[in-house]
C-alpha positions as CSV (number, residue, x, y, z in Angstrom):
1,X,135.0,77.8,-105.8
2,X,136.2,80.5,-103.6
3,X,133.9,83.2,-105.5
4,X,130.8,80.9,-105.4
5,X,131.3,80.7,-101.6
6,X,132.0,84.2,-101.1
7,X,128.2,85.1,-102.6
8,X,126.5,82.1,-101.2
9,X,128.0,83.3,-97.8
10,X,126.5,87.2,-98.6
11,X,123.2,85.9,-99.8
12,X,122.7,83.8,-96.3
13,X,124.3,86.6,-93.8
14,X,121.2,88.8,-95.2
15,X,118.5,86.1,-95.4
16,X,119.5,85.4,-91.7
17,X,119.3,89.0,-90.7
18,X,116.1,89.6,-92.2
19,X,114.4,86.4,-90.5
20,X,116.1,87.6,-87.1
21,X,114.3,90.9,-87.4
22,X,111.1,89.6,-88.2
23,X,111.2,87.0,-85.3
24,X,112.3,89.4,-82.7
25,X,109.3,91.7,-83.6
26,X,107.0,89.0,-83.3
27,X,108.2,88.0,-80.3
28,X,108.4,91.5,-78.8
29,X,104.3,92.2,-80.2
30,X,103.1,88.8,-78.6
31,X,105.2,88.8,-75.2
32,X,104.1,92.9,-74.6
33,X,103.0,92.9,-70.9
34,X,99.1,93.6,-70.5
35,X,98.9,95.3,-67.3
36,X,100.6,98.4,-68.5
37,X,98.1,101.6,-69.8
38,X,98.3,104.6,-71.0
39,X,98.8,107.8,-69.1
40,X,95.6,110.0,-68.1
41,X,96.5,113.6,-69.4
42,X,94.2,115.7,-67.0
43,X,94.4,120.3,-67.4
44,X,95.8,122.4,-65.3
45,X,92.2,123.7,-64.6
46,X,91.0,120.0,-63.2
47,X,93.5,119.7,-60.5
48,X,92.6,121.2,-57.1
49,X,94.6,124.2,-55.3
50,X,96.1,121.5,-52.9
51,X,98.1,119.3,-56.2
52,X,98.6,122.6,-57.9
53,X,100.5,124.1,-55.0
54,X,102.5,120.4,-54.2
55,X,103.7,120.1,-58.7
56,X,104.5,124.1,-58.6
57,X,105.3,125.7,-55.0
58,X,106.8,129.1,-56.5
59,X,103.6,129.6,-59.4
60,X,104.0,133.4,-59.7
61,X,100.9,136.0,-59.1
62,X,100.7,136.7,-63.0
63,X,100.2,133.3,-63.6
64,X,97.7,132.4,-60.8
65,X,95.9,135.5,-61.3
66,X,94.8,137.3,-64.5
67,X,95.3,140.6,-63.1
68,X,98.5,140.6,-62.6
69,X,100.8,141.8,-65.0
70,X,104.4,140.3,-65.5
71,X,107.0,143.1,-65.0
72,X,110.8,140.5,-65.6
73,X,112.0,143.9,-66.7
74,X,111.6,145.2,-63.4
75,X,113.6,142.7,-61.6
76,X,116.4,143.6,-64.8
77,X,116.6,146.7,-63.7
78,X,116.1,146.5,-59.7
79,X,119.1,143.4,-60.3
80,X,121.3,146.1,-61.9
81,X,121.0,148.4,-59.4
82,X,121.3,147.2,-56.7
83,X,124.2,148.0,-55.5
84,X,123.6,151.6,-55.9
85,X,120.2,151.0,-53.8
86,X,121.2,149.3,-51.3
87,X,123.7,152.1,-49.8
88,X,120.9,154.8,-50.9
89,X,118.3,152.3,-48.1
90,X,120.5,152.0,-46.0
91,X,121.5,155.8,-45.5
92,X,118.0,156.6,-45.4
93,X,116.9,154.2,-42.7
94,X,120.2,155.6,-40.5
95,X,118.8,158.8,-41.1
96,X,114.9,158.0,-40.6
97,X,115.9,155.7,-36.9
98,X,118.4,158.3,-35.7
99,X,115.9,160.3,-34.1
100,X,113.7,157.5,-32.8
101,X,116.9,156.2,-31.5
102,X,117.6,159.2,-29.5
103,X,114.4,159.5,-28.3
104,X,114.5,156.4,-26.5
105,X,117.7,155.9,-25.7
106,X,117.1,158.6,-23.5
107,X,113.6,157.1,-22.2
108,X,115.1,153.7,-21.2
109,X,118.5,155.2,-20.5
110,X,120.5,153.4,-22.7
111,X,124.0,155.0,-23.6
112,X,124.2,154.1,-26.9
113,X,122.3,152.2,-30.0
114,X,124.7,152.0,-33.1
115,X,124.7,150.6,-35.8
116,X,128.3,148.6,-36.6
117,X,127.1,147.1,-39.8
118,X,124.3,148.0,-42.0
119,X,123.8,146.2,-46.1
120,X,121.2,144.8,-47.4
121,X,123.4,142.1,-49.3
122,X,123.6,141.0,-52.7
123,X,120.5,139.6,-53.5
124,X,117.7,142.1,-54.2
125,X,114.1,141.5,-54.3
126,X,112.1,140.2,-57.1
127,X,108.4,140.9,-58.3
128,X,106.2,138.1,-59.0
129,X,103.9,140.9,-60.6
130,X,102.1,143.9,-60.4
131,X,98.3,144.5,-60.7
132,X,97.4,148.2,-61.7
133,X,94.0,149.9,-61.0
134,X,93.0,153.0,-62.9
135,X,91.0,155.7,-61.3
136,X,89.1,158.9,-62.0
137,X,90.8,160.6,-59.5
138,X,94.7,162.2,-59.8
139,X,96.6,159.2,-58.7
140,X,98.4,155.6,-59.9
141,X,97.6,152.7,-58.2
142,X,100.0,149.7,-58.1
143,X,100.0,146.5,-55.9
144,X,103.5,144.6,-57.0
145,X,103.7,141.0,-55.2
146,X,107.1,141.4,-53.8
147,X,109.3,138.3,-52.7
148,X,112.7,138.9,-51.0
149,X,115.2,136.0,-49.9
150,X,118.3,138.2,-48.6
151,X,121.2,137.6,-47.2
152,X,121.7,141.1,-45.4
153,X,123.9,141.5,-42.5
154,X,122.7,143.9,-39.7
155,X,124.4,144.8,-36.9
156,X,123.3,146.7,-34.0
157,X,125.2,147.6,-31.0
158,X,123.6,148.5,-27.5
159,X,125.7,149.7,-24.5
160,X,123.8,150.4,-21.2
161,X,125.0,150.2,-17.8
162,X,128.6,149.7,-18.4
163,X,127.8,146.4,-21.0
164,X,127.9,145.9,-24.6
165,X,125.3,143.9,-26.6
166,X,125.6,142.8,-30.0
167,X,122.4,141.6,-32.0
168,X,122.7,140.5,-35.6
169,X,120.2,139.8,-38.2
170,X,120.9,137.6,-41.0
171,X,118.9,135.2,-43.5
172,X,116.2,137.9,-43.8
173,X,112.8,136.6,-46.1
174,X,109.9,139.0,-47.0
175,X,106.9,137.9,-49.0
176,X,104.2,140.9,-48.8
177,X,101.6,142.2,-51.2
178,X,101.7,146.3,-50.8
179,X,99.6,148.7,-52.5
180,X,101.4,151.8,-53.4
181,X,99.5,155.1,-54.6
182,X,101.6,157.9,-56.2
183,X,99.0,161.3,-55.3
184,X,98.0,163.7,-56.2
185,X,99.5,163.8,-59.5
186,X,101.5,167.2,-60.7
187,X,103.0,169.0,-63.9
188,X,106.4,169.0,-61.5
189,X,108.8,166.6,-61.4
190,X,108.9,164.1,-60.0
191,X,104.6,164.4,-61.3
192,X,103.6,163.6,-57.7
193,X,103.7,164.6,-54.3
194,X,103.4,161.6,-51.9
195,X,103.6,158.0,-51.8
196,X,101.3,155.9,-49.7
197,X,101.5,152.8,-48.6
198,X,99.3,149.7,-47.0
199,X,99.6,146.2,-46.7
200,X,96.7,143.9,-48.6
201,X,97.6,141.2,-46.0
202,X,99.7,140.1,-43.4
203,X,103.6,140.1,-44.4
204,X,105.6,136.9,-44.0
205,X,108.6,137.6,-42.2
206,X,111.7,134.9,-41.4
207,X,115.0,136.1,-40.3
208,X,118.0,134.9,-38.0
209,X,118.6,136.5,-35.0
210,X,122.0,136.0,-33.3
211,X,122.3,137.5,-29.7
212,X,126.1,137.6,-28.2
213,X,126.9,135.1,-31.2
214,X,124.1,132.5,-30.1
215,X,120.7,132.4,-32.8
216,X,117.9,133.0,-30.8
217,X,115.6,131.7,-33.2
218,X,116.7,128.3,-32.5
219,X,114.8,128.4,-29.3
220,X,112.1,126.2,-29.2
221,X,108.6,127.9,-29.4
222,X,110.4,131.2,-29.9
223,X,110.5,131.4,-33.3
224,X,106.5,131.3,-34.0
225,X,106.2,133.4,-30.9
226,X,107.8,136.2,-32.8
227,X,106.6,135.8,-36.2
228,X,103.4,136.1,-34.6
229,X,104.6,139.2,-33.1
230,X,105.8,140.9,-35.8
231,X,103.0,140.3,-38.2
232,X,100.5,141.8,-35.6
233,X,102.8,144.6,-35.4
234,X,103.1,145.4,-39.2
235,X,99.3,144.7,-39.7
236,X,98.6,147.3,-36.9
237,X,100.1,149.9,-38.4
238,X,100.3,149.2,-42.4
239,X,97.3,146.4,-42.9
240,X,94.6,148.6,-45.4
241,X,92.7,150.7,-45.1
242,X,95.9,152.2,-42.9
243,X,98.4,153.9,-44.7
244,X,102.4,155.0,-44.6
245,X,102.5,158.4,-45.9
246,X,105.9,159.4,-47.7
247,X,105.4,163.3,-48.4
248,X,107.7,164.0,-51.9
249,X,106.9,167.9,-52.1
250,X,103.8,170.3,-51.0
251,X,101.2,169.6,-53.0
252,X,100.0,172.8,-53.0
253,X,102.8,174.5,-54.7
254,X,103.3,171.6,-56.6
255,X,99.8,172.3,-58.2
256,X,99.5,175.9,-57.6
257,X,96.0,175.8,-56.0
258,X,94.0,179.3,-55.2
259,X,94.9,180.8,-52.1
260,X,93.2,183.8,-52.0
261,X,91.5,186.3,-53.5
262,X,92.8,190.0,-54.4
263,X,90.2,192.6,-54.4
264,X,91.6,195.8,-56.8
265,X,89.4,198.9,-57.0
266,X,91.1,201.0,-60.1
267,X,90.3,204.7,-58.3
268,X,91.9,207.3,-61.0
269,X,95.0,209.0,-62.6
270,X,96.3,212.0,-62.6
271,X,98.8,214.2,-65.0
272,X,99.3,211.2,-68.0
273,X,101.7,211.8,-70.5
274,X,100.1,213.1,-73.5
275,X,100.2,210.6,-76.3
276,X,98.1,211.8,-79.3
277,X,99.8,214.8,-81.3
278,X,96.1,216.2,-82.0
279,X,94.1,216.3,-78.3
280,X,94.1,214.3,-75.3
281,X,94.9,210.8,-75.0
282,X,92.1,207.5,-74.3
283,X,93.7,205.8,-71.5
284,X,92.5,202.5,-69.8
285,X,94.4,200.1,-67.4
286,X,95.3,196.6,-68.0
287,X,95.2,194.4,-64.6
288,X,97.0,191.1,-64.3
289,X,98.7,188.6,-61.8
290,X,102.3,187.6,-62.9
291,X,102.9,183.7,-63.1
292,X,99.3,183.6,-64.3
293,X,98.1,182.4,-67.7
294,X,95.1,184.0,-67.7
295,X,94.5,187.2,-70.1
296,X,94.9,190.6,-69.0
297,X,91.6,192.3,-67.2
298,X,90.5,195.9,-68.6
299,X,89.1,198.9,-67.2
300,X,86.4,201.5,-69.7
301,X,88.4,204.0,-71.9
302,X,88.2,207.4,-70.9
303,X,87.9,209.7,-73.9
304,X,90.0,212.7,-74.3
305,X,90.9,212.2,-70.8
306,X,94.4,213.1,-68.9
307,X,93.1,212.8,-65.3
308,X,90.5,209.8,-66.1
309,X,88.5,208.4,-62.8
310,X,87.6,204.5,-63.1
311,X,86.5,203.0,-59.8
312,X,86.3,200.0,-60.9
313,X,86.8,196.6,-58.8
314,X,88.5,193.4,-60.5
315,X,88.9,190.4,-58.4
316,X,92.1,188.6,-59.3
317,X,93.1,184.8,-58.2
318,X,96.0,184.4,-56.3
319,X,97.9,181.0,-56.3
320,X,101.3,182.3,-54.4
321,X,101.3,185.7,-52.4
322,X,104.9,185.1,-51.6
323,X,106.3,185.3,-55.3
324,X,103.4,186.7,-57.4
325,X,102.6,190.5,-57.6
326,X,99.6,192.9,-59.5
327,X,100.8,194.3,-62.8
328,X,99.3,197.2,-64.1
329,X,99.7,199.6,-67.1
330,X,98.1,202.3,-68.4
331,X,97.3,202.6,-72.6
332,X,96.6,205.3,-74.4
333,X,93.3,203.7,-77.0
334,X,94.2,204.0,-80.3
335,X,91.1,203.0,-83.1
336,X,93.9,202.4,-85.9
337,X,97.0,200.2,-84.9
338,X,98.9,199.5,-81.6
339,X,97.7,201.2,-78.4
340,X,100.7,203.6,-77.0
341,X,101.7,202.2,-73.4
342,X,101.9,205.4,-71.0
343,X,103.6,203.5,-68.1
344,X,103.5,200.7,-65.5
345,X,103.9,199.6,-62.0
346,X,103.7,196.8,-60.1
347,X,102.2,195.8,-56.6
348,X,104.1,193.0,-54.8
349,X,101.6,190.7,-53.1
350,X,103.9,189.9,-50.0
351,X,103.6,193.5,-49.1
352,X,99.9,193.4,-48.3
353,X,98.8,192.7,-45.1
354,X,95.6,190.1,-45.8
355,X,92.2,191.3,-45.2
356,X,93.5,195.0,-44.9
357,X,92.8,197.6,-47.8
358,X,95.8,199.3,-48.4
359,X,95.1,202.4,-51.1
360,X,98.1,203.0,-53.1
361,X,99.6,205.9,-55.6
362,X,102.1,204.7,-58.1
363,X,104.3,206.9,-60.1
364,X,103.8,205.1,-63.3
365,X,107.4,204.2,-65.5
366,X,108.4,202.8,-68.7
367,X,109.9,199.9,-67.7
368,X,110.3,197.9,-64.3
369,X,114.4,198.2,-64.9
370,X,115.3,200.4,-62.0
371,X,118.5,201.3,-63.8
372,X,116.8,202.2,-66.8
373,X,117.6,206.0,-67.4
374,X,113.7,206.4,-69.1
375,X,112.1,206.1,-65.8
376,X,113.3,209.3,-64.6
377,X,110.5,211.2,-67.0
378,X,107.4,211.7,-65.3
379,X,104.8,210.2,-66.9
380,X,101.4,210.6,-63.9
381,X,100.6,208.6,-61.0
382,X,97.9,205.9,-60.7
383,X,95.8,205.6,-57.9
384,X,94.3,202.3,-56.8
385,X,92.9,200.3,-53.7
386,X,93.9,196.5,-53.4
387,X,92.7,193.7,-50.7
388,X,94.1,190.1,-50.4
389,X,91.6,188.0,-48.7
390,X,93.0,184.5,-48.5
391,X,91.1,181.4,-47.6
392,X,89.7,180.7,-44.5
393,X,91.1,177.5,-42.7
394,X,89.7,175.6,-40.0
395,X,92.3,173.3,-38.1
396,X,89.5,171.5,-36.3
397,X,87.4,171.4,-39.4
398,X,89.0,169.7,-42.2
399,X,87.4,167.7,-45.4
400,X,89.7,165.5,-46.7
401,X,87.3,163.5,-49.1
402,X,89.7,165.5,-51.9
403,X,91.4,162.4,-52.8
404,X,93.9,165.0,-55.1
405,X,94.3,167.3,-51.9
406,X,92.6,169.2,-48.9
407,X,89.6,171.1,-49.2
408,X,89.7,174.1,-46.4
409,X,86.4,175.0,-45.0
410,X,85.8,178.1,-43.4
411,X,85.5,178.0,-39.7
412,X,82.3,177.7,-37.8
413,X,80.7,181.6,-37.5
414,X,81.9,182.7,-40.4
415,X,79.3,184.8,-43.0
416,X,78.2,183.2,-45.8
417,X,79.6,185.0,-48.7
418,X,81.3,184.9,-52.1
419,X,83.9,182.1,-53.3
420,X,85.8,180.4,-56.2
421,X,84.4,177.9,-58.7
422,X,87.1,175.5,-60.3
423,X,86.3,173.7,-63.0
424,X,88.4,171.1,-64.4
425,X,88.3,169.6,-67.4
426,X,90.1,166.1,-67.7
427,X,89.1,164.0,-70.8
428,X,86.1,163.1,-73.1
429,X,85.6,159.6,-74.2
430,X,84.1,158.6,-77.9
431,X,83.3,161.4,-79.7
432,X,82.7,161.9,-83.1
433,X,81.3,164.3,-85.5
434,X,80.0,163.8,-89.0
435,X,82.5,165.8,-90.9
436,X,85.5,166.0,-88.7
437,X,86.8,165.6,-85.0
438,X,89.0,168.1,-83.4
439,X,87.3,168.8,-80.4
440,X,87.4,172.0,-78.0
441,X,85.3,172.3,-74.9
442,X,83.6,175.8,-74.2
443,X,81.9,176.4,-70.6
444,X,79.1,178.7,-70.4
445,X,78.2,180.4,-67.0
446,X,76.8,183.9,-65.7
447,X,77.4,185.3,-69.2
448,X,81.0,184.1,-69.0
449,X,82.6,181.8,-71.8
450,X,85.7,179.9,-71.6
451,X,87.3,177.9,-74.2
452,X,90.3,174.9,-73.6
453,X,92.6,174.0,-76.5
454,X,91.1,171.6,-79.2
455,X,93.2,168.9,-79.9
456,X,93.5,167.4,-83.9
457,X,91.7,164.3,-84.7
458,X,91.1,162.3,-82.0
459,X,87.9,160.3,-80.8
460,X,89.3,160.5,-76.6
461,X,90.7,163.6,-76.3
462,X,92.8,164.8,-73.0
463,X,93.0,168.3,-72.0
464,X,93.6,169.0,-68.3
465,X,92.6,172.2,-67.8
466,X,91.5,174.4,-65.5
467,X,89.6,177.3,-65.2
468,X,87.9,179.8,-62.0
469,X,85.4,182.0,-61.7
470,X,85.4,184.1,-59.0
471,X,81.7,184.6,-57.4
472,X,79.8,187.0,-55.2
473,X,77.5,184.7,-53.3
474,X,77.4,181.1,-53.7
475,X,75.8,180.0,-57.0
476,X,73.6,177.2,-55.2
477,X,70.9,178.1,-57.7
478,X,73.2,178.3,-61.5
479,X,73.7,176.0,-63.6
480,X,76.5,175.6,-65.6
481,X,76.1,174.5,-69.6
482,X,79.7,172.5,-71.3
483,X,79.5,171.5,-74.5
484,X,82.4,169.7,-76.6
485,X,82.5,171.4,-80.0
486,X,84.7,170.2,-82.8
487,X,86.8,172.9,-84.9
488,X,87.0,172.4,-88.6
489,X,89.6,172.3,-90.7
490,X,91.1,175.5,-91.6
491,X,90.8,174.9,-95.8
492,X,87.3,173.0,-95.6
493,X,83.9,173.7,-96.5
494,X,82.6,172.5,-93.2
495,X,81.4,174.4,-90.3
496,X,82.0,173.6,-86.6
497,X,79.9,171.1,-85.3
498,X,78.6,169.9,-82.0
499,X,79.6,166.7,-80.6
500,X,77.5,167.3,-77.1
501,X,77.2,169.0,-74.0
502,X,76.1,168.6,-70.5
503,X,74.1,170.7,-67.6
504,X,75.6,170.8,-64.5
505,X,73.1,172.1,-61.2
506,X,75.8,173.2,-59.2
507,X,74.0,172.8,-56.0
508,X,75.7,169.6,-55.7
509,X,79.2,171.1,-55.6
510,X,78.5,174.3,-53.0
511,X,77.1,171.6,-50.8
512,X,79.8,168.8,-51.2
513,X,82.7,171.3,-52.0
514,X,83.7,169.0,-54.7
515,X,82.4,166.6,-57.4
516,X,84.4,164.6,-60.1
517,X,82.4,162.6,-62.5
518,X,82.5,161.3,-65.6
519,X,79.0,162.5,-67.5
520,X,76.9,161.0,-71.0
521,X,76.8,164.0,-73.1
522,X,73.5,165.2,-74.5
523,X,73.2,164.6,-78.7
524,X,76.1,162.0,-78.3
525,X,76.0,158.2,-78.9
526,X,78.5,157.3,-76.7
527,X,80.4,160.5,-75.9
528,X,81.0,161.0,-71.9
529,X,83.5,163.8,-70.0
530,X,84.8,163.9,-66.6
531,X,85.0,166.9,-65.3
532,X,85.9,168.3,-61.8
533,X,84.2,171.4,-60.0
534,X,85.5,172.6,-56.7
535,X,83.9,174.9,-54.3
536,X,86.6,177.2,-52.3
537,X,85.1,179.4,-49.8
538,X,86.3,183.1,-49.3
């Protein structure tokens, strides 16, 4: 009996269970309360700015706007050094309000303004994002949404009249939207020589201020009164279209602009060295600028000729008359194999007195090593006549529409005259030849030709170059041909082949002093190159 109870007792704990389960789902279907419904799942993009703002307070700028990119690595990086950047600021701002301090200390005859504490704190700024604008022009472009809750601890002392005075700012907040441009842009290091900056709005600024240990900002009324203040303040001076300029370096030694112009009239020789051992030697000169990239300049070859007479003028660009100087050797012409050098000298530019034509006779030597035992041998003298003409400047009249620089303009009275054309070649943009794509770019004007680098297989090719041509009278009536040419391959069976060029009146630039454009090319689908010409006056 006790095993026929045991499974009767099994069989009706399970049939109960079930039924249990079955009645307590009914019952939980049929007494489900009515009045409850289902929740409306509205977007983002339905909601208005108000509800948006109230669910997220702290929606970052690359989230709200498309433009901005998120840069987290940047706050990685600003986070790790910190530390390190916070005593470099804070050194620089002692050093930057040192002399504004002493300049009105002195105006409001205060004894003293020190500072007895100075950090920043521990907490460094963060980006919400940066937005990023590309230009035609030699610059970046950045506008980083910046958002700083601090916890610095400044401390100023003042002592005037026989009192001391102790203010102390704490609890410092900065939300601001700057713009910072990094121009012009520079093969040095750092690859730019200023920083500016503006404000795209108005800066939110909250701080504590405690005065003789009370906080000041506690004051009714006062603490709106000088929010208001300082925003009007930092708008006045940094709101766009007004800028903070940082200079990093002289931009024009960072690019090595023109300067001047050097004027050199090869006159003669006398008594050269005989090179040939049958009859008299060919000699010519070979005229170039040290620092300069440009190939050598050449005088005619005087046949059979020891005491040969040239005048010839050259006109030679000059980017620094402090460390360049004219270089000049004389060959002997040889029709088979290397041409014999018969000596050298060299004119240092700092010597010349600009605008004055100074006519010089140089004993010519092998080598410019004044210890070198070889220059002892006469080998004949070189006459020549050499002017540096640098640019005219006007102080009063300046044209700063260079966005990469300053464009000098001669005073008012001066002669029209003669100049230097610069043409810069930046980039080309889709194109493409049939065969192959390597493309050069060769400029064509008053019978001169010059030729950049071409670059291997690309469709947008970047070359950065510059090149001058020194003119006479202003060339308000040339034009000025550039065509983009792709080099074949060196094993091929194809011949060069043009991907487009473009005309250039260059009425446009002697009037304006400078152009930069990007232009279609001509016998291109979609090709275009933006190229730079400036005018420099002499």
């Amino acid at each position: 009996m006790g095993f026929f109870s045991t499974v009767l007792g099994f069989f009706g704990f399970g049939v109960g269970l079930a039924m249990g389960l079955v009645i307590g789902y009914y019952l939980f279907i049929y007494f489900q309360p009515t009045d409850v419904k289902k929740p409306v799942v509205r977007p983002l993009v339905e909601l208005d700015i108000k509800l948006l703002e109230s669910m997220l307070p702290e929606v970052p700028h690359w989230v709200k706007n498309p433009d901005f990119d998120r840069i987290d690595w940047l706050n990685k990086f600003v986070e790790t050094m910190w530390p390190y950047l916070d005593k470099a600021i804070c050194k620089t701002a002692k050093e930057i309000t040192k002399p504004i301090i002493a300049e009105n200390t002195a105006k409001y005859k205060i004894d003293s303004v020190e500072f007895e504490t100075l950090t920043l704190g521990s907490l460094p700024p963060t980006f919400q994002g940066m937005k990023v604008y590309t230009t035609d022009e030699q610059e970046l472009i950045m506008e980083p949404s910046v958002k700083w809750a601090g916890n610095p601890n400044i401390t100023v002392v003042v002592k005037a009249f026989g009192l001391k005075a102790t203010a102390q700012v704490i609890d410092l907040q900065v939300f601001a939207l700057p713009r910072i441009t990094l121009k012009p842009l520079v093969p040095n290091f750092p690859c730019f020589a200023k920083i500016a900056v503006s404000l795209m709005e108005k800066p939110h600024v909250d701080f504590g201020l405690k005065l003789i240990g009370a906080d000041l900002m506690a004051i009714p009324g006062l603490y709106v009164f000088v929010q208001e203040i300082i925003k009007t303040q930092v708008a006045n001076m940094y709101l766009w279209p007004k800028v903070l300029e940082v200079p990093i370096m002289d931009p024009e030694k960072a690019q090595k602009k023109p300067v001047g112009i050097l004027d050199v009239n090869i006159v003669r020789a006398v008594k050269l060295t005989k090179k040939d051992f049958l009859g008299k030697s060919d000699p010519y000169v070979k005229l170039k600028l040290t620092e300069d990239k440009l190939p050598s300049k050449k005088t005619s070859v005087k046949r059979s000729n020891l005491n040969p007479e040239w005048n010839e003028n050259f006109k030679l660009v000059v980017k620094d008359p402090e460390s360049q100087a004219l270089e000049l050797t004389v060959y002997d012409w040889e029709q088979v194999g290397k041409h014999d050098k018969i000596g050298m000298n060299v004119i240092p530019l700092k010597d010349l007195i600009p605008d004055e034509t100074k006519s010089l006779t140089l004993d010519l030597h092998k080598t410019m090593d004044a210890n070198d035992p070889a220059n002892d041998k006469f080998r004949g003298q070189l006459t020549v006549d050499v002017t540096y003409r640098p640019f005219k400047e006007g102080d009063s009249d300046v044209d700063t529409s260079d966005e990469s620089g300053i464009i000098e303009k001669a005073p008012e009275g001066t002669p029209e005259g003669g100049g230097l054309l610069v043409v810069i070649v930046h980039e080309a943009q889709d194109v493409e030849g049939k065969h192959h794509t390597n493309p050069y770019v060769r400029i064509g004007f008053r019978g001169e030709e010059r030729k950049t680098k071409h670059i291997k297989k690309n469709r947008d090719p970047r070359w950065e170059q510059e090149f001058q041509f020194v003119c006479e009278e202003p060339p308000i009536n040339d034009k000025m041909q550039i065509e983009v040419i792709s080099r074949p391959p060196s094993i091929g069976i194809h011949s060069k082949e043009n991907l487009g060029y473009v005309v250039i009146s260059l009425a446009d630039v002697i009037n304006n002093k400078r152009i930069n454009e990007k232009f279609h090319l001509i016998d291109s689908k979609n090709g275009r190159i933006q190229l730079e010409l400036k005018w420099r006056t002499s």
